[in-house]
Coordinates of C-alpha atoms in Angstrom, one line a residue:
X1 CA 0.0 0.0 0.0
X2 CA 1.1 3.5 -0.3
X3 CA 1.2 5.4 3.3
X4 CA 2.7 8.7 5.0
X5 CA 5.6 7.3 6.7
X6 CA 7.6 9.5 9.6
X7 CA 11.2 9.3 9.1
X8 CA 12.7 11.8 11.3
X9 CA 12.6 15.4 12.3
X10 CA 11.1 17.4 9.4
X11 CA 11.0 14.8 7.0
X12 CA 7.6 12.1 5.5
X13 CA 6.7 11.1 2.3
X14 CA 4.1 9.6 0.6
X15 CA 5.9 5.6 -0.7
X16 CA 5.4 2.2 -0.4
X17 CA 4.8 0.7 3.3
X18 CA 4.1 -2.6 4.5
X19 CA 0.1 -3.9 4.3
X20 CA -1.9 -4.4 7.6
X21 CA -2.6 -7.4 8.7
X22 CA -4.1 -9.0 11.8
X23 CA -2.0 -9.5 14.8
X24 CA -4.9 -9.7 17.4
X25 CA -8.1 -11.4 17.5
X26 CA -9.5 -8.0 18.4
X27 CA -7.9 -6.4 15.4
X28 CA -9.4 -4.8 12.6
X29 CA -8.3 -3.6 9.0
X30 CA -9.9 -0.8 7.3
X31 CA -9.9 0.4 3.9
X32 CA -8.9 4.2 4.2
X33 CA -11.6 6.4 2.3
X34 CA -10.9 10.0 4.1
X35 CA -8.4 11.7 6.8
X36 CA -7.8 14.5 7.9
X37 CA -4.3 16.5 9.1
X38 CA -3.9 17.1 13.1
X39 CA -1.8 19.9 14.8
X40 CA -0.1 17.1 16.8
X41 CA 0.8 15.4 13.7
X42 CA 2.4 18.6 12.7
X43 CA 4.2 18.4 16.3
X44 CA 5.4 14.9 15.6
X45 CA 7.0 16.0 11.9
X46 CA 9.0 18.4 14.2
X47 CA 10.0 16.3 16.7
X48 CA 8.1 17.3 19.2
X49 CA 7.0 13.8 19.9
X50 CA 10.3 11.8 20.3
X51 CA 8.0 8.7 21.2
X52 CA 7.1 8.4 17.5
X53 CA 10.0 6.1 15.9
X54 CA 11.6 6.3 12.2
X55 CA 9.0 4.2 9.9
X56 CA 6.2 5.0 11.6
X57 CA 2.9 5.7 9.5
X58 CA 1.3 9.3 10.7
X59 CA -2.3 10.0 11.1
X60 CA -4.8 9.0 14.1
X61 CA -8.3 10.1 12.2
X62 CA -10.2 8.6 9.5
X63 CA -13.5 6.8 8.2
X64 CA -13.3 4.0 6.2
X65 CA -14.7 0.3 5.6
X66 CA -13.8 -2.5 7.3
X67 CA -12.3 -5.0 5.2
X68 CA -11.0 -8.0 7.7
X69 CA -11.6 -8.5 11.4
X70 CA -10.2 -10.6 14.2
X71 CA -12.2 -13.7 15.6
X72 CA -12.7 -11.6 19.0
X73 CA -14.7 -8.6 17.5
X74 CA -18.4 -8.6 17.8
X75 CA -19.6 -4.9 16.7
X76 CA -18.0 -4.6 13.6
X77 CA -18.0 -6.9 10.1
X78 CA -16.6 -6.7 6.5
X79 CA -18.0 -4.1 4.6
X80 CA -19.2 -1.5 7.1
X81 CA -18.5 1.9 6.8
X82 CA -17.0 3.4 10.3
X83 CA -15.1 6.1 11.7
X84 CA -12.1 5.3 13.2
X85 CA -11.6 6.9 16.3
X86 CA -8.4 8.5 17.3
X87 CA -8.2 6.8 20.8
X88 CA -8.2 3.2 21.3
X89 CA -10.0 1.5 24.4
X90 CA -9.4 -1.9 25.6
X91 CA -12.5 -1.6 27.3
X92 CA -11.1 -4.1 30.0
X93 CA -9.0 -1.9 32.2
X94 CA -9.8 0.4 35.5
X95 CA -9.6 3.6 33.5
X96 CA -11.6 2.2 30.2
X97 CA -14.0 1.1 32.6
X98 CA -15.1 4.6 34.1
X99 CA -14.7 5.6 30.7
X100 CA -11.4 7.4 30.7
X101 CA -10.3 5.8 27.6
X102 CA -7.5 8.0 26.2
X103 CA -5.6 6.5 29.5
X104 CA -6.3 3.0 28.5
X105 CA -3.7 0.6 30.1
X106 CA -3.9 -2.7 27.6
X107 CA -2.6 -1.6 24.6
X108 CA -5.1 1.6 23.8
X109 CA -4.8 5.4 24.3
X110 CA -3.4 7.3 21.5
X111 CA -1.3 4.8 20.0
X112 CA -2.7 5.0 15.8
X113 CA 0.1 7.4 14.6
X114 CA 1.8 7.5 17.6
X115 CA 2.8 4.2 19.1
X116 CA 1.7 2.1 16.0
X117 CA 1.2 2.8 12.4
X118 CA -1.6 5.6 11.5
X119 CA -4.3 6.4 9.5
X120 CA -2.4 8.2 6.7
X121 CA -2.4 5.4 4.5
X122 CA -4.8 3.4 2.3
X123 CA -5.4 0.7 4.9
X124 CA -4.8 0.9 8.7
X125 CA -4.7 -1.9 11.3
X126 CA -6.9 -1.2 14.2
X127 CA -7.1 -2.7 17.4
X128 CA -9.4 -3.2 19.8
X129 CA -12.2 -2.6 17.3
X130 CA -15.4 -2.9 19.1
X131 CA -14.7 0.2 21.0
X132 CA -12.1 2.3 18.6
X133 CA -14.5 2.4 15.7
X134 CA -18.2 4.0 15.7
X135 CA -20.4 2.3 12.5
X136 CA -21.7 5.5 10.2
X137 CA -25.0 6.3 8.9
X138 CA -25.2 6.0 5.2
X139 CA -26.2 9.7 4.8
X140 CA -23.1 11.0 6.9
X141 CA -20.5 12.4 4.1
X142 CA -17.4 11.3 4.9
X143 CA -15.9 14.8 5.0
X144 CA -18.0 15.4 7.8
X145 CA -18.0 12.5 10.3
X146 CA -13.8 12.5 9.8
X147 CA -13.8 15.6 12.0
X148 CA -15.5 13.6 14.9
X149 CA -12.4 11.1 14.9
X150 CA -10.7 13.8 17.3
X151 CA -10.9 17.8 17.2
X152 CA -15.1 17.3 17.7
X153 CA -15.1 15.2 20.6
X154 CA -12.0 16.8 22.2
X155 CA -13.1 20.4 21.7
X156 CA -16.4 18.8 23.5
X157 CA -14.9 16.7 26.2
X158 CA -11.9 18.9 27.3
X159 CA -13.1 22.0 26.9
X160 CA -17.2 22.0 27.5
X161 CA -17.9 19.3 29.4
X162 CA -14.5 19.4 31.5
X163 CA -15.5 23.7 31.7
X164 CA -19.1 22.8 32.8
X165 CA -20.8 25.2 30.5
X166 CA -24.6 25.7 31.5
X167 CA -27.4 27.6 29.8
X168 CA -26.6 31.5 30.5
X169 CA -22.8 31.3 30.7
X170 CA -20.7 33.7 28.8
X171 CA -18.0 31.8 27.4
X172 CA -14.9 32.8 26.0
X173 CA -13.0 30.3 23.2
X174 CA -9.3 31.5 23.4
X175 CA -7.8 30.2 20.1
X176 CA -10.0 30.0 16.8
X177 CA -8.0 26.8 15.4
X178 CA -10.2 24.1 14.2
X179 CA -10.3 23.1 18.3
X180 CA -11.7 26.5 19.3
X181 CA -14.0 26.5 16.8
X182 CA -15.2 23.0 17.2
X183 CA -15.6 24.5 20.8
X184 CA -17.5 27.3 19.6
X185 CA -19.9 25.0 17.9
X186 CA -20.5 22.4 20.8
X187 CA -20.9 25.0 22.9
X188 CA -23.3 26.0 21.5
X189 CA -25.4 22.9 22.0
X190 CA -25.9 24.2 26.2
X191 CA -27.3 27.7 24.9
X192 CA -24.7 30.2 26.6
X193 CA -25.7 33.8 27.1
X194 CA -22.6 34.5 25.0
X195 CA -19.7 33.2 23.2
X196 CA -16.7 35.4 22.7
X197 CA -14.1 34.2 20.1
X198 CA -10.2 35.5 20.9
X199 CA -7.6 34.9 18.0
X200 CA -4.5 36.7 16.2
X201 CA -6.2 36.1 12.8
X202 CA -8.9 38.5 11.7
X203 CA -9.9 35.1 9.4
X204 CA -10.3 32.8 12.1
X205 CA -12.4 35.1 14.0
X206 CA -14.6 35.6 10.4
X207 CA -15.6 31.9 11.1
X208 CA -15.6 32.0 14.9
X209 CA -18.3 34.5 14.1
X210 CA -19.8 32.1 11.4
X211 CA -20.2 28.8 13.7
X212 CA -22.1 30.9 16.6
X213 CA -19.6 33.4 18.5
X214 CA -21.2 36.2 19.9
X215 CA -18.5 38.5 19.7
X216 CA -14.8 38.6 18.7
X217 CA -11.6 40.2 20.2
X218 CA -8.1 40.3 18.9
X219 CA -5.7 38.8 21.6
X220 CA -4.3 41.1 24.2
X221 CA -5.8 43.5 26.2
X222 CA -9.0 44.3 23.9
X223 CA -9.9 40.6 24.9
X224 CA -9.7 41.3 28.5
X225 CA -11.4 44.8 28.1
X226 CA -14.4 43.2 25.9
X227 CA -14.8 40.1 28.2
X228 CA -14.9 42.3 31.5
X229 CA -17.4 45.2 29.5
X230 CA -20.1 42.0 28.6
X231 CA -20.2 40.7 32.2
X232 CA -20.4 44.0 34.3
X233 CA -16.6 42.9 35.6
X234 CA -17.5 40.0 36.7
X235 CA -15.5 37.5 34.3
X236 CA -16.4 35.1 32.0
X237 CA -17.8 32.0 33.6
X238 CA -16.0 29.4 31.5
X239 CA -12.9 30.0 29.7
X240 CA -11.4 27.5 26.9
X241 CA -7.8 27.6 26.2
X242 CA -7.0 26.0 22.8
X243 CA -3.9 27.7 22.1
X244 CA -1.1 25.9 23.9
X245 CA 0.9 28.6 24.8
X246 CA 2.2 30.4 28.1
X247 CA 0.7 33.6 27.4
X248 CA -2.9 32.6 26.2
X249 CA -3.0 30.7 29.1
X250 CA -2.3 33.1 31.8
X251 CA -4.5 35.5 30.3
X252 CA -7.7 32.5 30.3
X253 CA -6.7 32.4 34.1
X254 CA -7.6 36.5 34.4
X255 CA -10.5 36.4 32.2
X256 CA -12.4 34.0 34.1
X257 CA -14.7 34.9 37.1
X258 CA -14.7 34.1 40.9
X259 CA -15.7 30.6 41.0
X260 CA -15.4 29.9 37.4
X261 CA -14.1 27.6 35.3
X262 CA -10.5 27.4 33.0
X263 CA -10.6 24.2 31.0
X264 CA -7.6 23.9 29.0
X265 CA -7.3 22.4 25.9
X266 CA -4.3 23.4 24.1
X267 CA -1.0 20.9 23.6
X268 CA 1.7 22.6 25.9
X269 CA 5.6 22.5 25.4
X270 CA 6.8 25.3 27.6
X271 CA 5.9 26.2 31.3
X272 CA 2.9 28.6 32.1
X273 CA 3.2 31.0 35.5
X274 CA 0.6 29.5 37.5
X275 CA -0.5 32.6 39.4
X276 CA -1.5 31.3 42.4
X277 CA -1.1 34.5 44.8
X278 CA -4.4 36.1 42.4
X279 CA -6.3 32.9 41.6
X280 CA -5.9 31.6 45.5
X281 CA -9.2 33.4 46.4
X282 CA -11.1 33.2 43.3
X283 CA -12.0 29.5 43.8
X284 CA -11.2 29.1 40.3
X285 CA -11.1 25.5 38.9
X286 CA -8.6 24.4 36.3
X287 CA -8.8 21.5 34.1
X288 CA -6.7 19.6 31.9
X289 CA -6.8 16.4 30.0
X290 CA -6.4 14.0 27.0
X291 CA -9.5 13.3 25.4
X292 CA -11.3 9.9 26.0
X293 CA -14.1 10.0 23.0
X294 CA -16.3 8.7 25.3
X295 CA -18.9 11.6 23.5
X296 CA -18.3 9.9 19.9
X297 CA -21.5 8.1 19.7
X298 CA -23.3 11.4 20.7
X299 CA -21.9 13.5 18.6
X300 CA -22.4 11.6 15.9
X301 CA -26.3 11.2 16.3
X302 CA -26.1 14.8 16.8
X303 CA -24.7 15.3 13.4
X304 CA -26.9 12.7 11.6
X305 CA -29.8 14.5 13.2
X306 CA -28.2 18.2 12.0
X307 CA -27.9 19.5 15.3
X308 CA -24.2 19.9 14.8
X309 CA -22.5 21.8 12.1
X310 CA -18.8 20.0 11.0
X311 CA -18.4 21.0 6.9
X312 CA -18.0 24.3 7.0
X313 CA -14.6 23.5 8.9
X314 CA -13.2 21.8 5.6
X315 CA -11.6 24.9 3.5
X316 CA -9.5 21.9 1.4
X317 CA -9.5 18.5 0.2
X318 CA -7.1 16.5 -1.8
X319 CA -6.7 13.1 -3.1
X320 CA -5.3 10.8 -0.9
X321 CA -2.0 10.6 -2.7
X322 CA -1.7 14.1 -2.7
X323 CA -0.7 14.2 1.2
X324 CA 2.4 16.0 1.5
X325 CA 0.8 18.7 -0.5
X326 CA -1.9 19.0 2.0
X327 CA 1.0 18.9 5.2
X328 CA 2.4 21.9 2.9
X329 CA -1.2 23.5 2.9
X330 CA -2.2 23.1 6.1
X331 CA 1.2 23.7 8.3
X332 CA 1.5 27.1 6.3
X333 CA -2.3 28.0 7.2
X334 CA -1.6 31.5 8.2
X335 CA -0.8 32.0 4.9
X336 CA -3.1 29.4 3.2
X337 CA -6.4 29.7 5.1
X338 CA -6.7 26.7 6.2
X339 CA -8.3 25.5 9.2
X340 CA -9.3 21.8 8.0
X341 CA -8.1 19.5 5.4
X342 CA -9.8 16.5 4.2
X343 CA -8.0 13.8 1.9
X344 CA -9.6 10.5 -0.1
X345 CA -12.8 10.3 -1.9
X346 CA -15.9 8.4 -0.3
X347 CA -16.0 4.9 -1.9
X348 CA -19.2 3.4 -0.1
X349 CA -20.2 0.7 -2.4
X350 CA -18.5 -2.6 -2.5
X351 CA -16.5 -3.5 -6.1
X352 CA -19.0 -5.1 -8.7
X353 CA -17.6 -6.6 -11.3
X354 CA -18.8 -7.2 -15.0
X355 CA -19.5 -9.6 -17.2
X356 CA -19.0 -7.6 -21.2
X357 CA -21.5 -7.5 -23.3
X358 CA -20.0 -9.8 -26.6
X359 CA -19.9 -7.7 -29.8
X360 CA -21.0 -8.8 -33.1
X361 CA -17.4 -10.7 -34.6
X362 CA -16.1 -11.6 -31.5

């Protein structure tokens, strides 16, 4: 098969890997029909991840049909169309079992593009199928439902659910990436007061604005003035970071109200000031986390039932050979535009083949 394969810092391509096969009665192989880029995959391509070896396929999102399965699986078969979810769940051990799956102890967690080969290829081995893959409604385009492999249900666990966002809140989304926006939009499903988008990009906050924010601020101190102005100076109740750097941080922590909420979802590498002697006697709470995709099957019904907007996140899509133009595309997306990219075409029907017709002679 053809694949993305990691070999070092700064350097993929697109060549000739190893096929899939199954090495677990819990496996599964799926046919590859759409993925999509991640920031941490862009992390991983610059070393930032030194866990991810030389050889290693990229890529921890994708739907696609299942073409083989181990004798152990149960909810999945040949031929259905699913998405493959970017954490894995044993479903056997302690933290599986209260449903913390991302920190799955028996070979799950995020391990597809990480630990193990990815999804950046044409087929991908999956383990522990029955609970890392979510069978798809025929009417869900696949361009769609790829974006609930990871930014959806992240955005959505580790940002709203883990900020406890309730009808009425004023919320502020620091960071209008694809994870602040896919805040912005399941936020949305708990009916805030208000929703106030903060980014560098004058584009990003365009389609903050277009997937339900309220209100927009450039970062700095016109984001602190215009939080503080909408809430009489009290503070926004819930504040999303999904940035990942020191600064946005620290200035989620003085946006936020007396016994409010910071839920932090951006990817760290350097140290934030913690500042402790203001946020003391605030009772402020402050979450972190990996996400678990526990929310998966929700989201998904909510999108089937058009409760939850996902498409207008896609600004480009490529062929699935065409991947390290897409990297290109989407790591320069300051420049670009880009906030999503979707590579593959949808190929839901199964291969028929037929018979000719003879013609007269022959």
């Amino acid at each position: 098969m053809k694949a993305l394969v990691f070999h070092g810092s700064g350097k993929a391509a697109w060549e000739d890997a190893a096929d899939p096969g199954i090495q677990d009665a819990t496996d599964a192989i799926v046919r590859v029909d759409a993925v999509t880029i991640c920031g941490t995959d862009l992390h991983i391509l610059k070393g930032d991840v030194p866990e991810v070896r030389p050889g290693t396929v990229l890529g921890h999102e994708a739907v696609g049909e299942i073409v083989e399965v181990g004798s152990d699986v149960r909810t999945v078969r040949p031929g259905d169309r699913v998405l493959v979810s970017c954490i894995t769940a044993c479903g056997r051990c302690r933290f599986c079992r209260e449903g913390t799956y991302g920190q799955c102890r028996d070979g799950g967690g995020w391990i597809l593009g990480h630990l193990i080969d990815g999804t950046q290829a044409e087929y991908v081995r999956v383990p522990h199928a029955d609970l890392s893959t979510h069978p798809l409604p025929g009417a869900l385009e696949s361009k769609d439902a790829v974006l609930l492999a990871d930014i959806f249900p992240t955005a959505y666990e580790v940002g709203v659910l883990n900020g406890h966002v309730r009808p009425g809140d004023t919320v502020v989304v620091v960071g209008a990436g694809p994870i602040g926006l896919a805040a912005i939009a399941t936020a949305r499903l708990y009916t805030p007061e208000k929703i106030i988008a903060v980014d560098l990009a004058p584009a990003r906050l365009d389609a903050a604005k277009h997937l339900g924010a309220d209100g927009v601020a450039l970062a700095g101190e016109e984001a602190e003035e215009l939080a503080a102005d909408l809430t009489q100076g009290l503070g926004a109740d819930v504040v999303i970071e999904a940035v990942g750097v020191p600064e946005s941080f620290e200035m989620c922590t003085r946006m936020v109200r007396p016994g409010g909420h910071v839920a932090n979802v951006g990817v760290h590498g350097k140290p934030a000031t913690l500042h402790l002697e203001d946020l003391w006697i605030k009772n402020v709470t402050i979450t972190t986390g990996l996400v678990d995709t526990h929310s998966t099957p929700t989201l998904l019904r909510m999108l089937a039932a058009g409760h939850l907007t996902t498409s207008s996140m896609v600004t480009h899509t490529f062929p699935l050979d065409a991947m390290e133009e897409a990297y290109d595309i989407f790591s320069r997306a300051a420049d670009t535009g880009a906030l999503k990219v979707v590579l593959g075409v949808p190929q839901h029907d199964a291969l028929t083949v037929r018979t000719p017709t003879a013609s007269p002679g022959r």
